[in-house]
Amino acid sequence: MPLPLYLLALAVFAMGTSEFMLAGLLPDIASDFGVTVATAGVLTSAFAIGMIVGAPLVAALARNWPRRPALLAFVLVFAVAHAVGALTTSFPILFATRVAAALANAGFLAVALTAAAGLVSPDNKGRALAVLLSGTTMATIAGVPGGAVLGTALGWRATFWAVAVLCLPAALGILKGIPAGHDEDEATGRPGLRAELAQLARPRLILVMLLGALVNAATFGSLTFLAPVVTDSAGLDELWISVALVLFGAGSFVGVTTAGRLSDRSPGPVIAVSGPLLLIGWPALAVLADEPVALFLLVFVQGALSFALGSTLITRVLYQAVGAPTMAGSYATAALNVGAAAGPVVGAATLGTEAGVLGPLWASGLLVAVALLIAFPLHAVITASRSIEMLR
């Protein structure tokens, strides 16, 4: 894989740390601003909504920009948003900074996903996506738990400052590693914006975007509210939240790395195996949440399965959107973040039920069940050969 791809992954690491870090900070943020944990959880949805709206909008605006200055600008805006968030004492302003950061993240990912696919051969999109998403999984392994420890020691604002600082080497890497200017061959041969947007009318593209959104909703619905499961259901100290996040991140790294090697050539087996196991895992985690060993083991497994299945489905989005070379990344980003926005909302709604803090885990199982009910009758359509997809 080319070096610029890893430099993009470094920036994704910084942004992924921010996107996931609230899972370990929500109780402190809620206490600081005098709101409930469920209300604080809306910050995760705010970020995701900004990503959903921003991905296609910013991608459309930036499609004619040179990639290096576009990526650099998005990273710097992201850093400034976190600095403002660290300083504010107003929850609405903090909410607004999450939306602003999300817009910058969306623009970055939309350009980076398209750039990553263009850096490799046409039949290696899955591997390129795996490298890019490794920034996200490393964020869950190192960035998010580190942020949780930092937040516990110095307060949640210190974690926001850390993300802002983390953006600086990522910006330097983009400045030094991404070629300046346009790819002239790509610019002259690509379709117009209207033709790329018309790809959204393709049923196959809509299908894989929907499935990716459902699986990601299940992932974020439980991950956002993992902290109270560790402290309330398992009865562990707050520092064990970081352990759970590390295990989830380690599992996600294993899942996305394994799927990255299979999703280009054998997406069918990945979906057929990881889907049912993921479905079983969420309710099993709810039932065994009061057993720390089982809890941590299942957190690792669910991280692996969630990212194996989710990254495979998002790779299918890139293949199905082959007729939208500059917008395909934004479609994949939007699919991911429709789920990231809906999941915490669904999870928060279950907290007031008899299920309590385990409600999000049961809801995640239901979301995966819906995805599988849609996917398996259409399995052949989802996993159709790339040669067919590229002709349609």
mmCIF file of C-alpha atoms in Angstrom:
data_model
loop_
_atom_site.group_PDB
_atom_site.id
_atom_site.type_symbol
_atom_site.label_atom_id
_atom_site.label_comp_id
_atom_site.label_asym_id
_atom_site.label_seq_id
_atom_site.Cartn_x
_atom_site.Cartn_y
_atom_site.Cartn_z
ATOM 1 C CA MET A 1 0.000 0.000 0.000
ATOM 2 C CA PRO A 2 1.340 3.488 -0.852
ATOM 3 C CA LEU A 3 2.700 5.767 1.905
ATOM 4 C CA PRO A 4 0.122 8.580 1.350
ATOM 5 C CA LEU A 5 -2.582 6.103 2.314
ATOM 6 C CA TYR A 6 -1.026 5.680 5.759
ATOM 7 C CA LEU A 7 -0.745 9.453 6.157
ATOM 8 C CA LEU A 8 -4.469 9.708 5.494
ATOM 9 C CA ALA A 9 -4.996 6.996 8.114
ATOM 10 C CA LEU A 10 -3.103 9.154 10.631
ATOM 11 C CA ALA A 11 -5.635 11.942 10.151
ATOM 12 C CA VAL A 12 -8.470 9.429 10.402
ATOM 13 C CA PHE A 13 -6.955 8.323 13.724
ATOM 14 C CA ALA A 14 -7.295 11.854 15.120
ATOM 15 C CA MET A 15 -10.840 12.191 13.833
ATOM 16 C CA GLY A 16 -11.826 8.689 14.924
ATOM 17 C CA THR A 17 -10.592 9.436 18.424
ATOM 18 C CA SER A 18 -12.964 12.389 18.543
ATOM 19 C CA GLU A 19 -15.885 10.506 17.044
ATOM 20 C CA PHE A 20 -15.649 7.618 19.505
ATOM 21 C CA MET A 21 -14.213 9.326 22.600
ATOM 22 C CA LEU A 22 -17.564 10.421 24.033
ATOM 23 C CA ALA A 23 -18.240 6.775 24.934
ATOM 24 C CA GLY A 24 -15.850 7.230 27.862
ATOM 25 C CA LEU A 25 -16.608 10.888 28.641
ATOM 26 C CA LEU A 26 -20.404 11.117 28.689
ATOM 27 C CA PRO A 27 -20.879 10.831 32.468
ATOM 28 C CA ASP A 28 -18.383 13.650 33.145
ATOM 29 C CA ILE A 29 -19.789 15.881 30.396
ATOM 30 C CA ALA A 30 -23.320 15.319 31.682
ATOM 31 C CA SER A 31 -22.241 16.234 35.227
ATOM 32 C CA ASP A 32 -20.312 19.320 34.089
ATOM 33 C CA PHE A 33 -23.224 20.755 32.107
ATOM 34 C CA GLY A 34 -25.977 19.591 34.463
ATOM 35 C CA VAL A 35 -27.737 17.363 31.921
ATOM 36 C CA THR A 36 -28.624 13.669 31.874
ATOM 37 C CA VAL A 37 -26.361 11.055 30.317
ATOM 38 C CA ALA A 38 -29.023 10.455 27.660
ATOM 39 C CA THR A 39 -28.985 14.175 26.782
ATOM 40 C CA ALA A 40 -25.192 14.190 26.652
ATOM 41 C CA GLY A 41 -25.428 11.188 24.318
ATOM 42 C CA VAL A 42 -27.066 13.490 21.767
ATOM 43 C CA LEU A 43 -23.588 14.948 21.197
ATOM 44 C CA THR A 44 -22.709 11.693 19.435
ATOM 45 C CA SER A 45 -25.772 12.044 17.240
ATOM 46 C CA ALA A 46 -24.887 15.704 16.567
ATOM 47 C CA PHE A 47 -21.520 14.613 15.249
ATOM 48 C CA ALA A 48 -23.097 11.927 13.108
ATOM 49 C CA ILE A 49 -25.771 14.281 11.723
ATOM 50 C CA GLY A 50 -23.046 16.716 10.740
ATOM 51 C CA MET A 51 -21.291 13.864 8.957
ATOM 52 C CA ILE A 52 -24.467 12.815 7.131
ATOM 53 C CA VAL A 53 -25.262 16.310 5.884
ATOM 54 C CA GLY A 54 -21.660 17.287 5.364
ATOM 55 C CA ALA A 55 -20.449 14.248 3.447
ATOM 56 C CA PRO A 56 -22.346 14.799 0.177
ATOM 57 C CA LEU A 57 -22.553 18.596 0.540
ATOM 58 C CA VAL A 58 -18.872 19.208 1.223
ATOM 59 C CA ALA A 59 -17.823 16.520 -1.262
ATOM 60 C CA ALA A 60 -19.838 18.277 -3.967
ATOM 61 C CA LEU A 61 -18.259 21.629 -3.083
ATOM 62 C CA ALA A 62 -14.745 20.198 -2.889
ATOM 63 C CA ARG A 63 -14.863 17.889 -5.919
ATOM 64 C CA ASN A 64 -12.945 20.417 -8.035
ATOM 65 C CA TRP A 65 -10.482 21.415 -5.310
ATOM 66 C CA PRO A 66 -6.917 20.079 -5.303
ATOM 67 C CA ARG A 67 -6.848 17.246 -2.792
ATOM 68 C CA ARG A 68 -3.946 18.386 -0.614
ATOM 69 C CA PRO A 69 -5.255 21.864 0.313
ATOM 70 C CA ALA A 70 -8.772 20.464 0.739
ATOM 71 C CA LEU A 71 -7.632 17.738 3.134
ATOM 72 C CA LEU A 72 -5.383 20.193 5.003
ATOM 73 C CA ALA A 73 -8.196 22.727 5.437
ATOM 74 C CA PHE A 74 -10.577 20.092 6.783
ATOM 75 C CA VAL A 75 -8.047 18.907 9.387
ATOM 76 C CA LEU A 76 -7.328 22.456 10.601
ATOM 77 C CA VAL A 77 -11.032 23.322 10.917
ATOM 78 C CA PHE A 78 -11.468 20.093 12.875
ATOM 79 C CA ALA A 79 -8.705 21.142 15.284
ATOM 80 C CA VAL A 80 -10.189 24.622 15.850
ATOM 81 C CA ALA A 81 -13.636 23.144 16.591
ATOM 82 C CA HIS A 82 -12.140 21.011 19.358
ATOM 83 C CA ALA A 83 -10.276 23.952 20.855
ATOM 84 C CA VAL A 84 -13.534 25.918 21.059
ATOM 85 C CA GLY A 85 -15.318 22.889 22.519
ATOM 86 C CA ALA A 86 -12.667 22.581 25.221
ATOM 87 C CA LEU A 87 -13.164 26.223 26.231
ATOM 88 C CA THR A 88 -16.952 26.545 26.226
ATOM 89 C CA THR A 89 -19.203 26.405 29.267
ATOM 90 C CA SER A 90 -22.383 26.266 27.149
ATOM 91 C CA PHE A 91 -23.887 22.933 26.150
ATOM 92 C CA PRO A 92 -25.489 24.409 22.960
ATOM 93 C CA ILE A 93 -22.078 25.760 21.903
ATOM 94 C CA LEU A 94 -20.485 22.385 22.597
ATOM 95 C CA PHE A 95 -23.234 20.839 20.477
ATOM 96 C CA ALA A 96 -22.456 23.324 17.691
ATOM 97 C CA THR A 97 -18.727 22.549 17.808
ATOM 98 C CA ARG A 98 -19.522 18.846 17.410
ATOM 99 C CA VAL A 99 -21.528 19.641 14.288
ATOM 100 C CA ALA A 100 -18.735 21.870 12.923
ATOM 101 C CA ALA A 101 -16.121 19.196 13.622
ATOM 102 C CA ALA A 102 -18.349 16.641 11.938
ATOM 103 C CA LEU A 103 -18.671 18.778 8.804
ATOM 104 C CA ALA A 104 -14.886 18.996 8.616
ATOM 105 C CA ASN A 105 -14.557 15.268 9.270
ATOM 106 C CA ALA A 106 -17.169 14.528 6.611
ATOM 107 C CA GLY A 107 -15.366 16.604 4.028
ATOM 108 C CA PHE A 108 -12.081 14.974 4.889
ATOM 109 C CA LEU A 109 -13.434 11.431 4.711
ATOM 110 C CA ALA A 110 -15.337 12.070 1.492
ATOM 111 C CA VAL A 111 -12.154 13.269 -0.206
ATOM 112 C CA ALA A 112 -9.916 10.723 1.545
ATOM 113 C CA LEU A 113 -12.064 7.687 0.678
ATOM 114 C CA THR A 114 -12.089 8.686 -2.968
ATOM 115 C CA ALA A 115 -8.372 9.465 -2.861
ATOM 116 C CA ALA A 116 -7.610 6.133 -1.170
ATOM 117 C CA ALA A 117 -9.492 4.190 -3.836
ATOM 118 C CA GLY A 118 -7.562 6.098 -6.502
ATOM 119 C CA LEU A 119 -4.198 5.260 -4.954
ATOM 120 C CA VAL A 120 -4.594 1.505 -5.560
ATOM 121 C CA SER A 121 -5.618 -0.802 -8.376
ATOM 122 C CA PRO A 122 -9.388 -1.171 -9.027
ATOM 123 C CA ASP A 123 -9.564 -4.603 -7.364
ATOM 124 C CA ASN A 124 -7.908 -3.462 -4.124
ATOM 125 C CA LYS A 125 -10.483 -0.975 -2.876
ATOM 126 C CA GLY A 126 -11.280 -3.166 0.108
ATOM 127 C CA ARG A 127 -7.645 -3.300 1.223
ATOM 128 C CA ALA A 128 -7.270 0.462 0.761
ATOM 129 C CA LEU A 129 -10.420 1.023 2.789
ATOM 130 C CA ALA A 130 -9.063 -1.312 5.491
ATOM 131 C CA VAL A 131 -5.863 0.742 5.761
ATOM 132 C CA LEU A 132 -7.837 3.975 5.969
ATOM 133 C CA LEU A 133 -10.246 2.560 8.540
ATOM 134 C CA SER A 134 -7.310 1.227 10.541
ATOM 135 C CA GLY A 135 -6.969 4.829 11.692
ATOM 136 C CA THR A 136 -10.439 4.514 13.198
ATOM 137 C CA THR A 137 -9.763 1.151 14.796
ATOM 138 C CA MET A 138 -6.444 2.340 16.220
ATOM 139 C CA ALA A 139 -8.377 5.277 17.638
ATOM 140 C CA THR A 140 -10.613 2.847 19.502
ATOM 141 C CA ILE A 141 -7.576 0.876 20.710
ATOM 142 C CA ALA A 142 -5.340 3.767 21.762
ATOM 143 C CA GLY A 143 -6.973 7.153 21.231
ATOM 144 C CA VAL A 144 -10.340 6.594 22.908
ATOM 145 C CA PRO A 145 -9.080 4.664 25.963
ATOM 146 C CA GLY A 146 -6.229 7.151 26.298
ATOM 147 C CA GLY A 147 -8.777 9.939 26.122
ATOM 148 C CA ALA A 148 -10.885 8.234 28.776
ATOM 149 C CA VAL A 149 -7.871 7.943 31.115
ATOM 150 C CA LEU A 150 -6.926 11.559 30.411
ATOM 151 C CA GLY A 151 -10.524 12.631 31.024
ATOM 152 C CA THR A 152 -10.641 10.740 34.319
ATOM 153 C CA ALA A 153 -7.364 12.294 35.467
ATOM 154 C CA LEU A 154 -7.683 15.850 34.152
ATOM 155 C CA GLY A 155 -11.298 16.239 33.052
ATOM 156 C CA TRP A 156 -13.029 15.778 29.708
ATOM 157 C CA ARG A 157 -11.797 19.146 28.405
ATOM 158 C CA ALA A 158 -8.216 17.858 28.425
ATOM 159 C CA THR A 159 -9.262 15.138 25.992
ATOM 160 C CA PHE A 160 -10.688 17.727 23.600
ATOM 161 C CA TRP A 161 -7.408 19.662 23.767
ATOM 162 C CA ALA A 162 -5.481 16.457 23.088
ATOM 163 C CA VAL A 163 -7.492 15.818 19.907
ATOM 164 C CA ALA A 164 -6.840 19.373 18.717
ATOM 165 C CA VAL A 165 -3.090 18.902 19.235
ATOM 166 C CA LEU A 166 -3.199 15.463 17.578
ATOM 167 C CA CYS A 167 -4.455 17.095 14.383
ATOM 168 C CA LEU A 168 -1.209 19.030 13.916
ATOM 169 C CA PRO A 169 1.099 16.114 12.963
ATOM 170 C CA ALA A 170 -1.723 14.755 10.807
ATOM 171 C CA ALA A 171 -1.838 18.100 8.984
ATOM 172 C CA LEU A 172 1.938 18.036 8.529
ATOM 173 C CA GLY A 173 1.718 14.506 7.138
ATOM 174 C CA ILE A 174 -0.887 15.589 4.583
ATOM 175 C CA LEU A 175 1.200 18.614 3.609
ATOM 176 C CA LYS A 176 4.287 16.477 3.050
ATOM 177 C CA GLY A 177 2.771 13.252 1.749
ATOM 178 C CA ILE A 178 -0.198 14.069 -0.478
ATOM 179 C CA PRO A 179 0.611 15.291 -4.012
ATOM 180 C CA ALA A 180 -0.398 18.862 -4.815
ATOM 181 C CA GLY A 181 -2.762 19.746 -7.639
ATOM 182 C CA HIS A 182 -5.346 17.748 -9.539
ATOM 183 C CA ASP A 183 -5.098 14.341 -11.119
ATOM 184 C CA GLU A 184 -5.617 15.554 -14.664
ATOM 185 C CA ASP A 185 -6.536 12.150 -16.067
ATOM 186 C CA GLU A 186 -9.188 11.736 -13.454
ATOM 187 C CA ALA A 187 -10.495 15.279 -13.854
ATOM 188 C CA THR A 188 -10.955 15.003 -17.618
ATOM 189 C CA GLY A 189 -12.521 11.546 -17.582
ATOM 190 C CA ARG A 190 -14.966 11.798 -14.717
ATOM 191 C CA PRO A 191 -18.727 12.367 -15.077
ATOM 192 C CA GLY A 192 -20.507 15.555 -14.069
ATOM 193 C CA LEU A 193 -21.970 16.127 -10.630
ATOM 194 C CA ARG A 194 -25.546 15.479 -11.787
ATOM 195 C CA ALA A 195 -24.527 12.117 -13.253
ATOM 196 C CA GLU A 196 -22.759 11.178 -10.019
ATOM 197 C CA LEU A 197 -25.773 12.143 -7.916
ATOM 198 C CA ALA A 198 -27.968 10.064 -10.235
ATOM 199 C CA GLN A 199 -26.121 6.982 -8.962
ATOM 200 C CA LEU A 200 -28.163 7.327 -5.763
ATOM 201 C CA ALA A 201 -31.192 6.128 -7.702
ATOM 202 C CA ARG A 202 -29.591 2.701 -8.199
ATOM 203 C CA PRO A 203 -31.369 0.115 -5.997
ATOM 204 C CA ARG A 204 -28.165 -1.851 -5.386
ATOM 205 C CA LEU A 205 -26.386 1.222 -4.047
ATOM 206 C CA ILE A 206 -29.335 2.133 -1.817
ATOM 207 C CA LEU A 207 -29.443 -1.445 -0.502
ATOM 208 C CA VAL A 208 -25.810 -1.632 0.599
ATOM 209 C CA MET A 209 -25.981 1.885 2.075
ATOM 210 C CA LEU A 210 -29.039 0.850 4.110
ATOM 211 C CA LEU A 211 -27.375 -2.319 5.370
ATOM 212 C CA GLY A 212 -24.196 -0.453 6.286
ATOM 213 C CA ALA A 213 -26.265 2.112 8.186
ATOM 214 C CA LEU A 214 -28.157 -0.546 10.151
ATOM 215 C CA VAL A 215 -25.000 -2.394 11.202
ATOM 216 C CA ASN A 216 -23.276 0.850 12.174
ATOM 217 C CA ALA A 217 -26.348 1.926 14.152
ATOM 218 C CA ALA A 218 -26.047 -1.284 16.162
ATOM 219 C CA THR A 219 -22.349 -0.623 16.745
ATOM 220 C CA PHE A 220 -22.736 2.986 17.863
ATOM 221 C CA GLY A 221 -25.922 2.347 19.795
ATOM 222 C CA SER A 222 -24.057 0.062 22.195
ATOM 223 C CA LEU A 223 -20.604 1.666 22.081
ATOM 224 C CA THR A 224 -21.950 5.093 23.069
ATOM 225 C CA PHE A 225 -23.474 3.693 26.267
ATOM 226 C CA LEU A 226 -20.829 1.099 27.076
ATOM 227 C CA ALA A 227 -19.543 3.069 30.092
ATOM 228 C CA PRO A 228 -22.656 2.577 32.282
ATOM 229 C CA VAL A 229 -22.733 -1.120 31.354
ATOM 230 C CA VAL A 230 -19.207 -1.489 32.754
ATOM 231 C CA THR A 231 -19.818 0.540 35.895
ATOM 232 C CA ASP A 232 -23.453 -0.320 36.683
ATOM 233 C CA SER A 233 -24.112 -3.818 35.339
ATOM 234 C CA ALA A 234 -20.640 -5.239 35.954
ATOM 235 C CA GLY A 235 -20.103 -3.068 39.057
ATOM 236 C CA LEU A 236 -16.551 -2.110 38.059
ATOM 237 C CA ASP A 237 -14.544 1.056 38.676
ATOM 238 C CA GLU A 238 -14.524 3.812 36.048
ATOM 239 C CA LEU A 239 -10.971 2.936 34.985
ATOM 240 C CA TRP A 240 -12.309 -0.383 33.629
ATOM 241 C CA ILE A 241 -14.214 1.626 31.012
ATOM 242 C CA SER A 242 -10.870 2.213 29.297
ATOM 243 C CA VAL A 243 -10.163 -1.529 29.365
ATOM 244 C CA ALA A 244 -13.491 -2.252 27.689
ATOM 245 C CA LEU A 245 -12.815 0.387 25.042
ATOM 246 C CA VAL A 246 -9.341 -1.005 24.373
ATOM 247 C CA LEU A 247 -10.789 -4.485 23.908
ATOM 248 C CA PHE A 248 -13.507 -3.208 21.585
ATOM 249 C CA GLY A 249 -10.879 -1.320 19.601
ATOM 250 C CA ALA A 250 -8.562 -4.319 19.427
ATOM 251 C CA GLY A 251 -11.434 -6.429 18.176
ATOM 252 C CA SER A 252 -12.384 -3.819 15.590
ATOM 253 C CA PHE A 253 -8.792 -3.749 14.327
ATOM 254 C CA VAL A 254 -8.805 -7.526 13.935
ATOM 255 C CA GLY A 255 -12.176 -7.390 12.202
ATOM 256 C CA VAL A 256 -11.410 -4.616 9.725
ATOM 257 C CA THR A 257 -7.968 -6.056 8.921
ATOM 258 C CA THR A 258 -9.337 -9.533 8.280
ATOM 259 C CA ALA A 259 -12.293 -8.252 6.276
ATOM 260 C CA GLY A 260 -10.007 -5.961 4.287
ATOM 261 C CA ARG A 261 -8.239 -9.001 2.866
ATOM 262 C CA LEU A 262 -11.496 -10.761 2.012
ATOM 263 C CA SER A 263 -14.072 -8.090 1.139
ATOM 264 C CA ASP A 264 -12.761 -7.497 -2.408
ATOM 265 C CA ARG A 265 -12.799 -11.128 -3.519
ATOM 266 C CA SER A 266 -15.016 -12.984 -1.028
ATOM 267 C CA PRO A 267 -17.583 -10.621 0.492
ATOM 268 C CA GLY A 268 -20.238 -13.341 0.631
ATOM 269 C CA PRO A 269 -18.561 -15.531 3.274
ATOM 270 C CA VAL A 270 -17.721 -12.478 5.411
ATOM 271 C CA ILE A 271 -21.386 -11.424 5.478
ATOM 272 C CA ALA A 272 -22.710 -14.982 5.892
ATOM 273 C CA VAL A 273 -20.452 -15.742 8.871
ATOM 274 C CA SER A 274 -20.104 -12.425 10.700
ATOM 275 C CA GLY A 275 -23.772 -11.412 10.359
ATOM 276 C CA PRO A 276 -25.389 -14.248 12.368
ATOM 277 C CA LEU A 277 -22.577 -14.234 14.939
ATOM 278 C CA LEU A 278 -23.028 -10.504 15.446
ATOM 279 C CA LEU A 279 -26.759 -11.052 15.891
ATOM 280 C CA ILE A 280 -26.142 -13.617 18.648
ATOM 281 C CA GLY A 281 -23.455 -11.532 20.319
ATOM 282 C CA TRP A 282 -25.445 -8.435 21.284
ATOM 283 C CA PRO A 283 -28.141 -10.187 23.343
ATOM 284 C CA ALA A 284 -25.470 -12.504 24.780
ATOM 285 C CA LEU A 285 -23.588 -9.421 25.951
ATOM 286 C CA ALA A 286 -26.763 -8.081 27.587
ATOM 287 C CA VAL A 287 -27.389 -11.369 29.413
ATOM 288 C CA LEU A 288 -23.784 -11.766 30.605
ATOM 289 C CA ALA A 289 -23.012 -8.093 31.313
ATOM 290 C CA ASP A 290 -22.815 -8.706 35.067
ATOM 291 C CA GLU A 291 -19.948 -11.176 34.558
ATOM 292 C CA PRO A 292 -16.780 -9.110 33.947
ATOM 293 C CA VAL A 293 -14.822 -11.849 32.145
ATOM 294 C CA ALA A 294 -17.696 -12.632 29.786
ATOM 295 C CA LEU A 295 -18.360 -8.925 29.320
ATOM 296 C CA PHE A 296 -14.820 -8.142 28.222
ATOM 297 C CA LEU A 297 -14.566 -11.207 25.996
ATOM 298 C CA LEU A 298 -17.817 -10.363 24.210
ATOM 299 C CA VAL A 299 -16.843 -6.694 23.862
ATOM 300 C CA PHE A 300 -13.744 -7.832 21.939
ATOM 301 C CA VAL A 301 -15.728 -10.258 19.777
ATOM 302 C CA GLN A 302 -18.475 -7.735 19.021
ATOM 303 C CA GLY A 303 -15.882 -5.149 18.034
ATOM 304 C CA ALA A 304 -14.337 -7.608 15.579
ATOM 305 C CA LEU A 305 -17.641 -8.731 14.088
ATOM 306 C CA SER A 306 -19.103 -5.224 13.886
ATOM 307 C CA PHE A 307 -16.184 -3.842 11.933
ATOM 308 C CA ALA A 308 -15.729 -6.941 9.780
ATOM 309 C CA LEU A 309 -19.337 -6.787 8.625
ATOM 310 C CA GLY A 310 -19.567 -2.989 8.564
ATOM 311 C CA SER A 311 -16.378 -2.422 6.566
ATOM 312 C CA THR A 312 -17.361 -5.127 4.075
ATOM 313 C CA LEU A 313 -20.712 -3.449 3.458
ATOM 314 C CA ILE A 314 -19.070 -0.039 3.081
ATOM 315 C CA THR A 315 -16.645 -1.520 0.570
ATOM 316 C CA ARG A 316 -19.685 -2.672 -1.401
ATOM 317 C CA VAL A 317 -20.880 0.946 -1.393
ATOM 318 C CA LEU A 318 -17.642 1.996 -3.111
ATOM 319 C CA TYR A 319 -18.050 -0.740 -5.710
ATOM 320 C CA GLN A 320 -21.709 0.033 -6.339
ATOM 321 C CA ALA A 321 -20.910 3.749 -6.664
ATOM 322 C CA VAL A 322 -18.201 3.178 -9.275
ATOM 323 C CA GLY A 323 -20.070 5.584 -11.572
ATOM 324 C CA ALA A 324 -19.551 8.396 -9.027
ATOM 325 C CA PRO A 325 -15.750 8.640 -8.704
ATOM 326 C CA THR A 326 -15.680 11.920 -6.740
ATOM 327 C CA MET A 327 -18.854 11.325 -4.687
ATOM 328 C CA ALA A 328 -18.535 7.622 -3.807
ATOM 329 C CA GLY A 329 -16.600 8.421 -0.634
ATOM 330 C CA SER A 330 -19.367 10.745 0.525
ATOM 331 C CA TYR A 331 -22.003 8.053 -0.047
ATOM 332 C CA ALA A 332 -19.979 5.620 2.061
ATOM 333 C CA THR A 333 -19.480 8.279 4.732
ATOM 334 C CA ALA A 334 -23.181 9.107 4.777
ATOM 335 C CA ALA A 335 -24.125 5.433 5.145
ATOM 336 C CA LEU A 336 -21.744 5.017 8.067
ATOM 337 C CA ASN A 337 -23.048 8.074 9.839
ATOM 338 C CA VAL A 338 -26.753 7.582 9.295
ATOM 339 C CA GLY A 339 -26.156 4.593 11.516
ATOM 340 C CA ALA A 340 -23.922 6.559 13.888
ATOM 341 C CA ALA A 341 -26.681 9.163 14.299
ATOM 342 C CA ALA A 342 -29.579 6.739 14.676
ATOM 343 C CA GLY A 343 -27.840 4.237 16.947
ATOM 344 C CA PRO A 344 -27.311 6.504 19.987
ATOM 345 C CA VAL A 345 -30.838 7.891 19.642
ATOM 346 C CA VAL A 346 -32.288 4.381 19.652
ATOM 347 C CA GLY A 347 -29.989 3.382 22.503
ATOM 348 C CA ALA A 348 -30.889 6.455 24.568
ATOM 349 C CA ALA A 349 -34.596 5.714 24.114
ATOM 350 C CA THR A 350 -34.133 2.308 25.752
ATOM 351 C CA LEU A 351 -32.385 3.655 28.860
ATOM 352 C CA GLY A 352 -35.714 4.624 30.419
ATOM 353 C CA THR A 353 -37.226 1.177 29.923
ATOM 354 C CA GLU A 354 -37.049 -1.828 32.218
ATOM 355 C CA ALA A 355 -33.893 -2.913 30.398
ATOM 356 C CA GLY A 356 -32.061 0.118 31.802
ATOM 357 C CA VAL A 357 -28.401 0.423 30.812
ATOM 358 C CA LEU A 358 -28.664 -2.913 28.964
ATOM 359 C CA GLY A 359 -31.332 -1.528 26.636
ATOM 360 C CA PRO A 360 -28.862 -0.352 23.968
ATOM 361 C CA LEU A 361 -27.423 -3.891 23.734
ATOM 362 C CA TRP A 362 -30.853 -5.399 23.087
ATOM 363 C CA ALA A 363 -31.604 -2.636 20.572
ATOM 364 C CA SER A 364 -28.345 -3.400 18.734
ATOM 365 C CA GLY A 365 -29.387 -7.024 18.393
ATOM 366 C CA LEU A 366 -32.697 -5.922 16.905
ATOM 367 C CA LEU A 367 -30.979 -3.611 14.395
ATOM 368 C CA VAL A 368 -28.680 -6.410 13.224
ATOM 369 C CA ALA A 369 -31.679 -8.739 12.927
ATOM 370 C CA VAL A 370 -33.416 -6.235 10.626
ATOM 371 C CA ALA A 371 -30.259 -5.943 8.516
ATOM 372 C CA LEU A 372 -29.977 -9.714 8.135
ATOM 373 C CA LEU A 373 -33.654 -10.099 7.261
ATOM 374 C CA ILE A 374 -33.086 -7.650 4.415
ATOM 375 C CA ALA A 375 -29.684 -8.966 3.377
ATOM 376 C CA PHE A 376 -30.034 -12.715 3.124
ATOM 377 C CA PRO A 377 -32.854 -12.842 0.533
ATOM 378 C CA LEU A 378 -30.743 -10.426 -1.559
ATOM 379 C CA HIS A 379 -27.375 -12.009 -0.797
ATOM 380 C CA ALA A 380 -26.510 -12.611 -4.467
ATOM 381 C CA VAL A 381 -27.299 -9.006 -5.366
ATOM 382 C CA ILE A 382 -25.129 -7.602 -2.576
ATOM 383 C CA THR A 383 -22.140 -9.778 -3.427
ATOM 384 C CA ALA A 384 -22.422 -9.635 -7.238
ATOM 385 C CA SER A 385 -19.115 -9.818 -9.080
ATOM 386 C CA ARG A 386 -17.208 -6.570 -9.504
ATOM 387 C CA SER A 387 -17.058 -6.948 -13.269
ATOM 388 C CA ILE A 388 -20.852 -6.893 -13.419
ATOM 389 C CA GLU A 389 -21.056 -3.957 -11.026
ATOM 390 C CA MET A 390 -18.616 -1.879 -13.024
ATOM 391 C CA LEU A 391 -20.655 -2.331 -16.182
ATOM 392 C CA ARG A 392 -23.942 -1.262 -14.628
#
